[in-house]
CSV table of C-alpha atoms in Angstrom, one decimal:
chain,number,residue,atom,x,y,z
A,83,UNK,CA,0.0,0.0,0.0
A,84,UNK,CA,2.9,2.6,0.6
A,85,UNK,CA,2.7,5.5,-0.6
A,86,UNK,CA,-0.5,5.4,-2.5
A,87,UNK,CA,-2.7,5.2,0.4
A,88,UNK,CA,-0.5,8.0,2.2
A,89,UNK,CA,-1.1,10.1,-0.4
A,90,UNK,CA,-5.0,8.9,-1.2
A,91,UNK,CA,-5.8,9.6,2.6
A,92,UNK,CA,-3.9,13.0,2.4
A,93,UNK,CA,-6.0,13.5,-0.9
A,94,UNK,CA,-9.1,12.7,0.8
A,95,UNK,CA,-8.6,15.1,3.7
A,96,UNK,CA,-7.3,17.6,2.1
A,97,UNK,CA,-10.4,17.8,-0.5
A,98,UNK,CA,-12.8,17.2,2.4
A,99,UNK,CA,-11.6,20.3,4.6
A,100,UNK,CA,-10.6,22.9,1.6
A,101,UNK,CA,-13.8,22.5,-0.7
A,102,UNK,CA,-16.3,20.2,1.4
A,103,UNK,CA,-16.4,22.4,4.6
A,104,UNK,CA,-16.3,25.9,2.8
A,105,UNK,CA,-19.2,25.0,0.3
A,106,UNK,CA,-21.1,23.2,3.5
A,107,UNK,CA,-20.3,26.7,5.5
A,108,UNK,CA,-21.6,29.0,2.4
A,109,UNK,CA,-25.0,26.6,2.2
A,110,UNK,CA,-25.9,26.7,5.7
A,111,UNK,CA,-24.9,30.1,6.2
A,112,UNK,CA,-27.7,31.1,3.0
A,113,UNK,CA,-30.2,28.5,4.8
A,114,UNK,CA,-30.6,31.3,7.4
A,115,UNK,CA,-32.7,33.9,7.8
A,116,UNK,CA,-30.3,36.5,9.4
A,117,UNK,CA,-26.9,34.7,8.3
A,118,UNK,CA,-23.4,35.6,10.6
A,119,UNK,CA,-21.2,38.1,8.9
A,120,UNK,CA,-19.1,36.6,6.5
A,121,UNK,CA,-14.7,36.7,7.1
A,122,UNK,CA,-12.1,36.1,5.0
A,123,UNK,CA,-12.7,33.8,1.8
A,124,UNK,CA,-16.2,34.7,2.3
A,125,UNK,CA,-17.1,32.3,5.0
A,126,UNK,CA,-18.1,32.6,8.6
A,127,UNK,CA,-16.3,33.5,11.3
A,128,UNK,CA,-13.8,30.9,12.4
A,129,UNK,CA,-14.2,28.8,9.3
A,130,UNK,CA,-10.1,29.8,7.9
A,131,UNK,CA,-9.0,29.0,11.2
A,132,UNK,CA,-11.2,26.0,12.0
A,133,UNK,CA,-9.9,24.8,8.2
A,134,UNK,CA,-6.0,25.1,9.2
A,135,UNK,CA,-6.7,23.1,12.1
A,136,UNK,CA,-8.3,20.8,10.8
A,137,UNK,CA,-5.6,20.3,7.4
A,138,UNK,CA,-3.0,20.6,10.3
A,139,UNK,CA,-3.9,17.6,12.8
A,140,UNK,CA,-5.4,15.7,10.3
A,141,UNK,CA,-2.2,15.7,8.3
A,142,UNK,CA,-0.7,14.1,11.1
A,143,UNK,CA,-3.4,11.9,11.6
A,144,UNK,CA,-2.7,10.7,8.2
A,145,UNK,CA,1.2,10.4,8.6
A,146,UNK,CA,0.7,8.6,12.1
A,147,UNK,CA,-1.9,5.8,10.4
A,148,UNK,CA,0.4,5.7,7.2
A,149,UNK,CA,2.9,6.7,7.2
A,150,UNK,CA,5.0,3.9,9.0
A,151,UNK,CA,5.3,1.8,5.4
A,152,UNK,CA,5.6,5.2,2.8
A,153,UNK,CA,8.5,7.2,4.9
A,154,UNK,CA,10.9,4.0,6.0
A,155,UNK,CA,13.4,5.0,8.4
A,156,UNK,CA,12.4,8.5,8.3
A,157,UNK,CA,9.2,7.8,10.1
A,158,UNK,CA,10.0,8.6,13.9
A,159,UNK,CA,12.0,11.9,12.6
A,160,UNK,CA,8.5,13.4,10.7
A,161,UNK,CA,6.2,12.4,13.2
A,162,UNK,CA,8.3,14.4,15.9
A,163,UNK,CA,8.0,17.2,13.6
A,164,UNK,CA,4.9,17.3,13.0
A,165,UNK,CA,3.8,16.9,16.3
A,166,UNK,CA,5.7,19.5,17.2
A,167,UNK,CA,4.2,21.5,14.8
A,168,UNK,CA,0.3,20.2,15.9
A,169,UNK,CA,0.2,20.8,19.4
A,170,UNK,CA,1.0,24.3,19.2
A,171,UNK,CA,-1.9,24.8,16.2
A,172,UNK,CA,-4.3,22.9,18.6
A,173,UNK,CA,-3.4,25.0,21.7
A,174,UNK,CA,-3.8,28.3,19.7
A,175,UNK,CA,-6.7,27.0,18.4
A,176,UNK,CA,-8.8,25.6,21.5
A,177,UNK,CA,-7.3,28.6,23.4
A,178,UNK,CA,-8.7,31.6,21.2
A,179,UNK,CA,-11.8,29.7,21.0
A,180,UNK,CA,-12.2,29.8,24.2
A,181,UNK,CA,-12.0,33.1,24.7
A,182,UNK,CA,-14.0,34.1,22.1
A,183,UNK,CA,-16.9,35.0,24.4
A,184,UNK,CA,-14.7,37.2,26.8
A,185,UNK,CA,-13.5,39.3,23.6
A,186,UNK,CA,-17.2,39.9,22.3
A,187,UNK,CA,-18.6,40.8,25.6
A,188,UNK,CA,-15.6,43.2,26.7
A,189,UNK,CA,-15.7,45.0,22.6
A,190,UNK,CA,-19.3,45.0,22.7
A,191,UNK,CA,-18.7,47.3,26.0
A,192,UNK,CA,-16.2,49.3,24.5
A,193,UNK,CA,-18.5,50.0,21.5
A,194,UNK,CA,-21.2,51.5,23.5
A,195,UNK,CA,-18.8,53.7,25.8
A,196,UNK,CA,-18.5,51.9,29.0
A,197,UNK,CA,-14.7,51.2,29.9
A,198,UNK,CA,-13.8,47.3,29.5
């Protein structure tokens, strides 16, 4: 199996997260009545980031499960890096979202004069 179901997974996610999820986002955000401002490529908020996350981990998801047969002796050496690489994207990523609700409630004061 090798390399061509490395790269067929890889394929697979990578079509999945940069046209599946986009095209999902822009049809459920037109389902809606009163739809949520759209952000950079035209999606919702948090769809770019939520995207890079998702091509990031999964990525090593992908090298992890198949990686062992397509990279040979090289395998321990690009897992390290890439994990090194993933838990930083994960952190920043579960760590703005969860601030997210702080941020909105402390500009929403700021917008209407009160002192944050």
């Amino acid at each position: 199996m090798g390399w061509i179901g490395f790269a067929l997974a890889q394929g697979v996610l990578l079509l999945i997260v940069l046209v599946g999820l986009p095209l999902l986002a822009t049809q459920q955000a037109k389902k809606l009545s009163n739809p949520a401002p759209a952000k950079g490529l035209n999606l919702p908020q948090g769809s770019v980031r939520s995207m890079l996350a998702l091509t990031s981990v999964g990525s090593f998801v992908v090298v992890v499960a198949f990686g062992a047969s397509a990279l040979g002796d090289s395998f321990e050496l690009v897992v390290t890096t890439m994990s090194a690489f993933a838990g930083p994207i994960l952190g920043f990523y579960f760590g703005s979202r969860g601030s997210e609700p702080q941020n909105e409630r402390a500009n929403k004061r700021c917008d209407e004069g009160e002192s944050a």
